[in-house]
mmCIF file with all atom_site columns, C-alpha atoms in Angstrom:
data_model
loop_
_atom_site.group_PDB
_atom_site.id
_atom_site.type_symbol
_atom_site.label_atom_id
_atom_site.label_alt_id
_atom_site.label_comp_id
_atom_site.label_asym_id
_atom_site.label_entity_id
_atom_site.label_seq_id
_atom_site.pdbx_PDB_ins_code
_atom_site.Cartn_x
_atom_site.Cartn_y
_atom_site.Cartn_z
_atom_site.occupancy
_atom_site.B_iso_or_equiv
_atom_site.pdbx_formal_charge
_atom_site.auth_seq_id
_atom_site.auth_comp_id
_atom_site.auth_asym_id
_atom_site.auth_atom_id
_atom_site.pdbx_PDB_model_num
ATOM 1   C CA . MET A 1 1   ? -30.227 14.250  7.517   1.00 0.00 ? 13  MET A CA 1
ATOM 2   C CA . ALA A 1 2   ? -26.573 15.219  7.117   1.00 0.00 ? 14  ALA A CA 1
ATOM 3   C CA . ASN A 1 3   ? -24.072 12.835  5.596   1.00 0.00 ? 15  ASN A CA 1
ATOM 4   C CA . ASP A 1 4   ? -21.504 11.401  7.967   1.00 0.00 ? 16  ASP A CA 1
ATOM 5   C CA . ILE A 1 5   ? -17.813 11.411  7.160   1.00 0.00 ? 17  ILE A CA 1
ATOM 6   C CA . ASN A 1 6   ? -15.795 8.205   7.178   1.00 0.00 ? 18  ASN A CA 1
ATOM 7   C CA . VAL A 1 7   ? -12.269 9.045   6.007   1.00 0.00 ? 19  VAL A CA 1
ATOM 8   C CA . VAL A 1 8   ? -9.030  7.489   7.233   1.00 0.00 ? 20  VAL A CA 1
ATOM 9   C CA . VAL A 1 9   ? -5.499  8.584   6.299   1.00 0.00 ? 21  VAL A CA 1
ATOM 10  C CA . LEU A 1 10  ? -2.633  6.541   7.757   1.00 0.00 ? 22  LEU A CA 1
ATOM 11  C CA . VAL A 1 11  ? 1.126   6.519   7.247   1.00 0.00 ? 23  VAL A CA 1
ATOM 12  C CA . GLY A 1 12  ? 2.940   3.499   8.624   1.00 0.00 ? 24  GLY A CA 1
ATOM 13  C CA . ARG A 1 13  ? 4.958   0.384   7.865   1.00 0.00 ? 25  ARG A CA 1
ATOM 14  C CA . LEU A 1 14  ? 3.741   -3.063  6.876   1.00 0.00 ? 26  LEU A CA 1
ATOM 15  C CA . THR A 1 15  ? 4.111   -5.652  9.642   1.00 0.00 ? 27  THR A CA 1
ATOM 16  C CA . ARG A 1 16  ? 4.194   -8.559  7.177   1.00 0.00 ? 28  ARG A CA 1
ATOM 17  C CA . ASP A 1 17  ? 4.108   -9.232  3.447   1.00 0.00 ? 29  ASP A CA 1
ATOM 18  C CA . SER A 1 18  ? 0.668   -8.713  1.926   1.00 0.00 ? 30  SER A CA 1
ATOM 19  C CA . GLU A 1 19  ? -1.591  -11.672 1.229   1.00 0.00 ? 31  GLU A CA 1
ATOM 20  C CA . LEU A 1 20  ? -3.423  -11.838 -2.114  1.00 0.00 ? 32  LEU A CA 1
ATOM 21  C CA . ARG A 1 21  ? -6.537  -13.988 -2.537  1.00 0.00 ? 33  ARG A CA 1
ATOM 22  C CA . PHE A 1 22  ? -9.432  -14.114 -4.961  1.00 0.00 ? 34  PHE A CA 1
ATOM 23  C CA . THR A 1 23  ? -13.181 -14.392 -4.388  1.00 0.00 ? 35  THR A CA 1
ATOM 24  C CA . ASN A 1 24  ? -15.229 -17.087 -6.153  1.00 0.00 ? 36  ASN A CA 1
ATOM 25  C CA . ASN A 1 25  ? -16.054 -14.620 -8.933  1.00 0.00 ? 37  ASN A CA 1
ATOM 26  C CA . GLY A 1 26  ? -12.369 -13.678 -9.436  1.00 0.00 ? 38  GLY A CA 1
ATOM 27  C CA . THR A 1 27  ? -12.170 -10.362 -7.556  1.00 0.00 ? 39  THR A CA 1
ATOM 28  C CA . ALA A 1 28  ? -8.746  -9.818  -5.983  1.00 0.00 ? 40  ALA A CA 1
ATOM 29  C CA . ILE A 1 29  ? -8.454  -9.116  -2.243  1.00 0.00 ? 41  ILE A CA 1
ATOM 30  C CA . CYS A 1 30  ? -5.148  -8.002  -0.742  1.00 0.00 ? 42  CYS A CA 1
ATOM 31  C CA . ARG A 1 31  ? -4.812  -7.944  3.057   1.00 0.00 ? 43  ARG A CA 1
ATOM 32  C CA . PHE A 1 32  ? -2.026  -6.693  5.292   1.00 0.00 ? 44  PHE A CA 1
ATOM 33  C CA . SER A 1 33  ? -1.401  -5.044  8.639   1.00 0.00 ? 45  SER A CA 1
ATOM 34  C CA . LEU A 1 34  ? 0.034   -1.564  9.143   1.00 0.00 ? 46  LEU A CA 1
ATOM 35  C CA . ALA A 1 35  ? 2.008   -0.419  12.200  1.00 0.00 ? 47  ALA A CA 1
ATOM 36  C CA . VAL A 1 36  ? 1.404   3.251   12.977  1.00 0.00 ? 48  VAL A CA 1
ATOM 37  C CA . ASN A 1 37  ? 3.559   4.885   15.656  1.00 0.00 ? 49  ASN A CA 1
ATOM 38  C CA . ARG A 1 38  ? 2.753   7.890   17.775  1.00 0.00 ? 50  ARG A CA 1
ATOM 39  C CA . LEU A 1 39  ? 4.646   9.651   20.543  1.00 0.00 ? 51  LEU A CA 1
ATOM 40  C CA . LYS A 1 40  ? 2.974   9.577   23.928  1.00 0.00 ? 52  LYS A CA 1
ATOM 41  C CA . ARG A 1 41  ? 4.143   11.870  26.716  1.00 0.00 ? 53  ARG A CA 1
ATOM 42  C CA . SER A 1 42  ? 4.490   10.346  30.132  1.00 0.00 ? 54  SER A CA 1
ATOM 43  C CA . GLY A 1 43  ? 5.658   13.083  32.479  1.00 0.00 ? 55  GLY A CA 1
ATOM 44  C CA . ASP A 1 44  ? 9.016   14.296  31.200  1.00 0.00 ? 56  ASP A CA 1
ATOM 45  C CA . GLN A 1 45  ? 9.526   11.248  29.002  1.00 0.00 ? 57  GLN A CA 1
ATOM 46  C CA . ARG A 1 46  ? 8.225   10.397  25.571  1.00 0.00 ? 58  ARG A CA 1
ATOM 47  C CA . GLU A 1 47  ? 7.117   6.879   24.812  1.00 0.00 ? 59  GLU A CA 1
ATOM 48  C CA . GLU A 1 48  ? 6.379   5.461   21.420  1.00 0.00 ? 60  GLU A CA 1
ATOM 49  C CA . GLU A 1 49  ? 3.009   3.759   21.188  1.00 0.00 ? 61  GLU A CA 1
ATOM 50  C CA . VAL A 1 50  ? 2.237   1.469   18.255  1.00 0.00 ? 62  VAL A CA 1
ATOM 51  C CA . SER A 1 51  ? -1.190  0.714   16.788  1.00 0.00 ? 63  SER A CA 1
ATOM 52  C CA . TYR A 1 52  ? -1.658  -2.227  14.420  1.00 0.00 ? 64  TYR A CA 1
ATOM 53  C CA . ILE A 1 53  ? -4.363  -1.689  11.830  1.00 0.00 ? 65  ILE A CA 1
ATOM 54  C CA . ASP A 1 54  ? -5.720  -4.261  9.376   1.00 0.00 ? 66  ASP A CA 1
ATOM 55  C CA . ILE A 1 55  ? -6.031  -2.999  5.792   1.00 0.00 ? 67  ILE A CA 1
ATOM 56  C CA . VAL A 1 56  ? -7.873  -4.538  2.842   1.00 0.00 ? 68  VAL A CA 1
ATOM 57  C CA . VAL A 1 57  ? -7.574  -3.546  -0.836  1.00 0.00 ? 69  VAL A CA 1
ATOM 58  C CA . TRP A 1 58  ? -9.971  -4.807  -3.518  1.00 0.00 ? 70  TRP A CA 1
ATOM 59  C CA . GLY A 1 59  ? -9.868  -5.344  -7.276  1.00 0.00 ? 71  GLY A CA 1
ATOM 60  C CA . LYS A 1 60  ? -7.192  -4.425  -9.789  1.00 0.00 ? 72  LYS A CA 1
ATOM 61  C CA . GLN A 1 61  ? -5.454  -2.158  -7.278  1.00 0.00 ? 73  GLN A CA 1
ATOM 62  C CA . ALA A 1 62  ? -4.959  -5.199  -5.012  1.00 0.00 ? 74  ALA A CA 1
ATOM 63  C CA . GLU A 1 63  ? -3.323  -7.187  -7.820  1.00 0.00 ? 75  GLU A CA 1
ATOM 64  C CA . THR A 1 64  ? -1.128  -4.277  -8.916  1.00 0.00 ? 76  THR A CA 1
ATOM 65  C CA . LEU A 1 65  ? 0.143   -3.314  -5.461  1.00 0.00 ? 77  LEU A CA 1
ATOM 66  C CA . ASN A 1 66  ? 0.617   -6.796  -3.982  1.00 0.00 ? 78  ASN A CA 1
ATOM 67  C CA . PRO A 1 67  ? 4.235   -7.289  -5.184  1.00 0.00 ? 79  PRO A CA 1
ATOM 68  C CA . TYR A 1 68  ? 5.289   -3.998  -3.587  1.00 0.00 ? 80  TYR A CA 1
ATOM 69  C CA . LEU A 1 69  ? 3.560   -4.433  -0.225  1.00 0.00 ? 81  LEU A CA 1
ATOM 70  C CA . VAL A 1 70  ? 6.386   -6.117  1.668   1.00 0.00 ? 82  VAL A CA 1
ATOM 71  C CA . LYS A 1 71  ? 7.215   -6.190  5.361   1.00 0.00 ? 83  LYS A CA 1
ATOM 72  C CA . GLY A 1 72  ? 8.813   -2.934  6.519   1.00 0.00 ? 84  GLY A CA 1
ATOM 73  C CA . ARG A 1 73  ? 7.635   -0.885  3.524   1.00 0.00 ? 85  ARG A CA 1
ATOM 74  C CA . GLN A 1 74  ? 6.322   2.581   4.443   1.00 0.00 ? 86  GLN A CA 1
ATOM 75  C CA . ILE A 1 75  ? 3.039   3.509   2.778   1.00 0.00 ? 87  ILE A CA 1
ATOM 76  C CA . CYS A 1 76  ? 0.230   6.044   2.985   1.00 0.00 ? 88  CYS A CA 1
ATOM 77  C CA . VAL A 1 77  ? -3.306  4.626   2.998   1.00 0.00 ? 89  VAL A CA 1
ATOM 78  C CA . ASN A 1 78  ? -6.442  6.635   2.236   1.00 0.00 ? 90  ASN A CA 1
ATOM 79  C CA . GLY A 1 79  ? -9.679  4.800   2.873   1.00 0.00 ? 91  GLY A CA 1
ATOM 80  C CA . GLU A 1 80  ? -12.634 4.265   5.158   1.00 0.00 ? 92  GLU A CA 1
ATOM 81  C CA . LEU A 1 81  ? -13.441 2.203   8.233   1.00 0.00 ? 93  LEU A CA 1
ATOM 82  C CA . ARG A 1 82  ? -15.645 -0.872  7.803   1.00 0.00 ? 94  ARG A CA 1
ATOM 83  C CA . GLN A 1 83  ? -17.022 -3.098  10.512  1.00 0.00 ? 95  GLN A CA 1
ATOM 84  C CA . SER A 1 84  ? -17.718 -6.762  9.830   1.00 0.00 ? 96  SER A CA 1
ATOM 85  C CA . ARG A 1 85  ? -20.097 -8.683  12.110  1.00 0.00 ? 97  ARG A CA 1
ATOM 86  C CA . TRP A 1 86  ? -20.609 -12.442 12.311  1.00 0.00 ? 98  TRP A CA 1
ATOM 87  C CA . GLU A 1 87  ? -21.404 -15.287 14.705  1.00 0.00 ? 99  GLU A CA 1
ATOM 88  C CA . GLN A 1 88  ? -18.776 -17.829 15.666  1.00 0.00 ? 100 GLN A CA 1
ATOM 89  C CA . ASP A 1 89  ? -19.435 -20.671 18.097  1.00 0.00 ? 101 ASP A CA 1
ATOM 90  C CA . GLY A 1 90  ? -22.615 -18.948 19.237  1.00 0.00 ? 102 GLY A CA 1
ATOM 91  C CA . GLN A 1 91  ? -20.865 -15.675 20.051  1.00 0.00 ? 103 GLN A CA 1
ATOM 92  C CA . SER A 1 92  ? -21.223 -12.391 18.221  1.00 0.00 ? 104 SER A CA 1
ATOM 93  C CA . ARG A 1 93  ? -17.905 -11.247 16.760  1.00 0.00 ? 105 ARG A CA 1
ATOM 94  C CA . ASN A 1 94  ? -16.879 -8.072  14.983  1.00 0.00 ? 106 ASN A CA 1
ATOM 95  C CA . LYS A 1 95  ? -13.815 -6.626  13.334  1.00 0.00 ? 107 LYS A CA 1
ATOM 96  C CA . ILE A 1 96  ? -12.960 -3.118  12.190  1.00 0.00 ? 108 ILE A CA 1
ATOM 97  C CA . GLU A 1 97  ? -10.578 -2.675  9.265   1.00 0.00 ? 109 GLU A CA 1
ATOM 98  C CA . VAL A 1 98  ? -9.649  0.029   6.784   1.00 0.00 ? 110 VAL A CA 1
ATOM 99  C CA . VAL A 1 99  ? -10.846 -0.483  3.220   1.00 0.00 ? 111 VAL A CA 1
ATOM 100 C CA . ALA A 1 100 ? -8.228  1.318   1.148   1.00 0.00 ? 112 ALA A CA 1
ATOM 101 C CA . ASN A 1 101 ? -9.303  3.553   -1.719  1.00 0.00 ? 113 ASN A CA 1
ATOM 102 C CA . ASN A 1 102 ? -5.784  4.752   -2.499  1.00 0.00 ? 114 ASN A CA 1
ATOM 103 C CA . ILE A 1 103 ? -2.314  3.582   -1.445  1.00 0.00 ? 115 ILE A CA 1
ATOM 104 C CA . GLU A 1 104 ? 0.888   5.507   -2.017  1.00 0.00 ? 116 GLU A CA 1
ATOM 105 C CA . LEU A 1 105 ? 4.278   3.830   -1.690  1.00 0.00 ? 117 LEU A CA 1
ATOM 106 C CA . LEU A 1 106 ? 6.586   6.011   0.372   1.00 0.00 ? 118 LEU A CA 1
ATOM 107 C CA . GLY A 1 107 ? 10.145  5.395   1.605   1.00 0.00 ? 119 GLY A CA 1
ATOM 108 C CA . GLY A 1 108 ? 12.061  2.174   1.196   1.00 0.00 ? 120 GLY A CA 1
ATOM 109 C CA . SER A 1 109 ? 11.256  -1.159  2.729   1.00 0.00 ? 121 SER A CA 1
ATOM 110 C CA . GLY A 1 110 ? 13.020  -0.321  5.965   1.00 0.00 ? 122 GLY A CA 1
ATOM 111 C CA . THR A 1 111 ? 16.105  -2.357  5.103   1.00 0.00 ? 123 THR A CA 1
ATOM 112 C CA . SER A 1 112 ? 19.283  -1.546  3.248   1.00 0.00 ? 124 SER A CA 1
ATOM 113 C CA . ALA A 1 113 ? 19.056  -0.863  -0.485  1.00 0.00 ? 125 ALA A CA 1
ATOM 114 C CA . SER A 1 114 ? 20.547  -4.222  -1.461  1.00 0.00 ? 126 SER A CA 1
ATOM 115 C CA . GLU A 1 115 ? 18.104  -6.123  0.741   1.00 0.00 ? 127 GLU A CA 1
ATOM 116 C CA . SER A 1 116 ? 15.061  -4.143  -0.356  1.00 0.00 ? 128 SER A CA 1
ATOM 117 C CA . ASN A 1 117 ? 15.663  -5.007  -4.008  1.00 0.00 ? 129 ASN A CA 1
ATOM 118 C CA . GLY A 1 118 ? 15.461  -8.664  -3.056  1.00 0.00 ? 130 GLY A CA 1
ATOM 119 C CA . ASN A 1 119 ? 12.124  -8.095  -1.360  1.00 0.00 ? 131 ASN A CA 1
ATOM 120 C CA . TYR A 1 120 ? 10.582  -6.628  -4.496  1.00 0.00 ? 132 TYR A CA 1
ATOM 121 C CA . GLN A 1 121 ? 11.740  -9.503  -6.658  1.00 0.00 ? 133 GLN A CA 1
ATOM 122 C CA . ARG A 1 122 ? 9.746   -12.007 -4.640  1.00 0.00 ? 134 ARG A CA 1
ATOM 123 C CA . ASN A 1 123 ? 6.481   -11.192 -6.447  1.00 0.00 ? 135 ASN A CA 1
ATOM 124 C CA . GLN A 1 124 ? 7.532   -9.394  -9.620  1.00 0.00 ? 136 GLN A CA 1
ATOM 125 C CA . ALA A 1 125 ? 6.027   -11.857 -12.025 1.00 0.00 ? 137 ALA A CA 1
ATOM 126 C CA . PRO A 1 126 ? 5.443   -10.828 -15.632 1.00 0.00 ? 138 PRO A CA 1
ATOM 127 C CA . VAL A 1 127 ? 1.886   -10.053 -16.643 1.00 0.00 ? 139 VAL A CA 1
ATOM 128 C CA . SER A 1 128 ? 0.148   -10.732 -19.947 1.00 0.00 ? 140 SER A CA 1
ATOM 129 C CA . ASP A 1 129 ? 0.084   -7.930  -22.480 1.00 0.00 ? 141 ASP A CA 1
ATOM 130 C CA . ASN A 1 130 ? -3.534  -7.999  -23.735 1.00 0.00 ? 142 ASN A CA 1
ATOM 131 C CA . SER A 1 131 ? -4.410  -11.268 -25.476 1.00 0.00 ? 143 SER A CA 1
ATOM 132 C CA . SER A 1 132 ? -1.218  -11.616 -27.533 1.00 0.00 ? 144 SER A CA 1
ATOM 133 C CA . GLY A 1 133 ? 0.373   -13.817 -24.867 1.00 0.00 ? 145 GLY A CA 1
ATOM 134 C CA . ARG A 1 134 ? 3.515   -11.685 -24.805 1.00 0.00 ? 146 ARG A CA 1
ATOM 135 C CA . LYS A 1 135 ? 4.977   -11.095 -21.383 1.00 0.00 ? 147 LYS A CA 1
ATOM 136 C CA . GLY A 1 136 ? 6.064   -7.723  -20.074 1.00 0.00 ? 148 GLY A CA 1
ATOM 137 C CA . PRO A 1 137 ? 7.096   -6.200  -16.786 1.00 0.00 ? 149 PRO A CA 1
ATOM 138 C CA . ALA A 1 138 ? 4.432   -5.561  -14.149 1.00 0.00 ? 150 ALA A CA 1
ATOM 139 C CA . TYR A 1 139 ? 5.379   -1.884  -14.166 1.00 0.00 ? 151 TYR A CA 1
ATOM 140 C CA . ALA A 1 140 ? 6.273   0.764   -16.720 1.00 0.00 ? 152 ALA A CA 1
ATOM 141 C CA . PRO A 1 141 ? 9.521   2.705   -16.381 1.00 0.00 ? 153 PRO A CA 1
ATOM 142 C CA . PRO A 1 142 ? 9.063   6.469   -15.928 1.00 0.00 ? 154 PRO A CA 1
ATOM 143 C CA . VAL A 1 143 ? 9.033   8.514   -19.094 1.00 0.00 ? 155 VAL A CA 1
ATOM 144 C CA . ASN A 1 144 ? 11.382  11.493  -19.177 1.00 0.00 ? 156 ASN A CA 1
ATOM 145 C CA . ASP A 1 145 ? 10.222  13.886  -21.900 1.00 0.00 ? 157 ASP A CA 1
ATOM 146 C CA . PHE A 1 146 ? 12.136  16.816  -20.422 1.00 0.00 ? 158 PHE A CA 1
ATOM 147 C CA . PRO A 1 147 ? 14.842  17.982  -22.845 1.00 0.00 ? 159 PRO A CA 1
ATOM 148 C CA . GLY A 1 148 ? 18.341  18.012  -21.415 1.00 0.00 ? 160 GLY A CA 1
ATOM 149 C CA . PRO A 1 149 ? 20.309  21.248  -20.911 1.00 0.00 ? 161 PRO A CA 1
ATOM 150 C CA . GLU A 1 150 ? 22.213  20.692  -24.157 1.00 0.00 ? 162 GLU A CA 1
ATOM 151 C CA . GLN A 1 151 ? 18.968  21.213  -26.107 1.00 0.00 ? 163 GLN A CA 1
ATOM 152 C CA . PHE A 1 152 ? 18.459  24.767  -24.802 1.00 0.00 ? 164 PHE A CA 1
ATOM 153 C CA . ASP A 1 153 ? 20.083  27.391  -27.031 1.00 0.00 ? 165 ASP A CA 1
ATOM 154 C CA . ASP A 1 154 ? 18.211  30.386  -25.626 1.00 0.00 ? 166 ASP A CA 1
ATOM 155 C CA . ASP A 1 155 ? 20.054  33.126  -23.803 1.00 0.00 ? 167 ASP A CA 1
ATOM 156 C CA . ILE A 1 156 ? 18.965  33.928  -20.292 1.00 0.00 ? 168 ILE A CA 1
ATOM 157 C CA . PRO A 1 157 ? 16.549  36.896  -20.633 1.00 0.00 ? 169 PRO A CA 1
ATOM 158 C CA . PHE A 1 158 ? 17.991  38.975  -17.789 1.00 0.00 ? 170 PHE A CA 1
#
């Protein structure tokens, strides 16, 4: 029997700030909703149609990304569809959501630069550095190992 393919790639904006919770055994779960727009032609006119998709991220990735997943932020989600089924008040219920395998932060938060910085500060709490108890930032600044133009003494070969 052939394997089926269950791959989802979405680019959209968060409709609300992400919500981080933990299971009883300590596994992190981050949930949020993504608005994905598409243009729909109606005769000579184009209409924008919006789909709202629930996303869930598990584990360390959920903890790491949570501070950056703020309302209005544009992201790219790679994952797979999962259907949950349960009974509630005697009725069968189900829900389809995307379980994210990889999330890439894209453009800004959808607000001006000064406002978006405030959004990121809401959850930027320091994290422990191993067991030493020292605190450090939740992110590492980019390393620039590229030598500047003043360090090149070579003549242009042509």
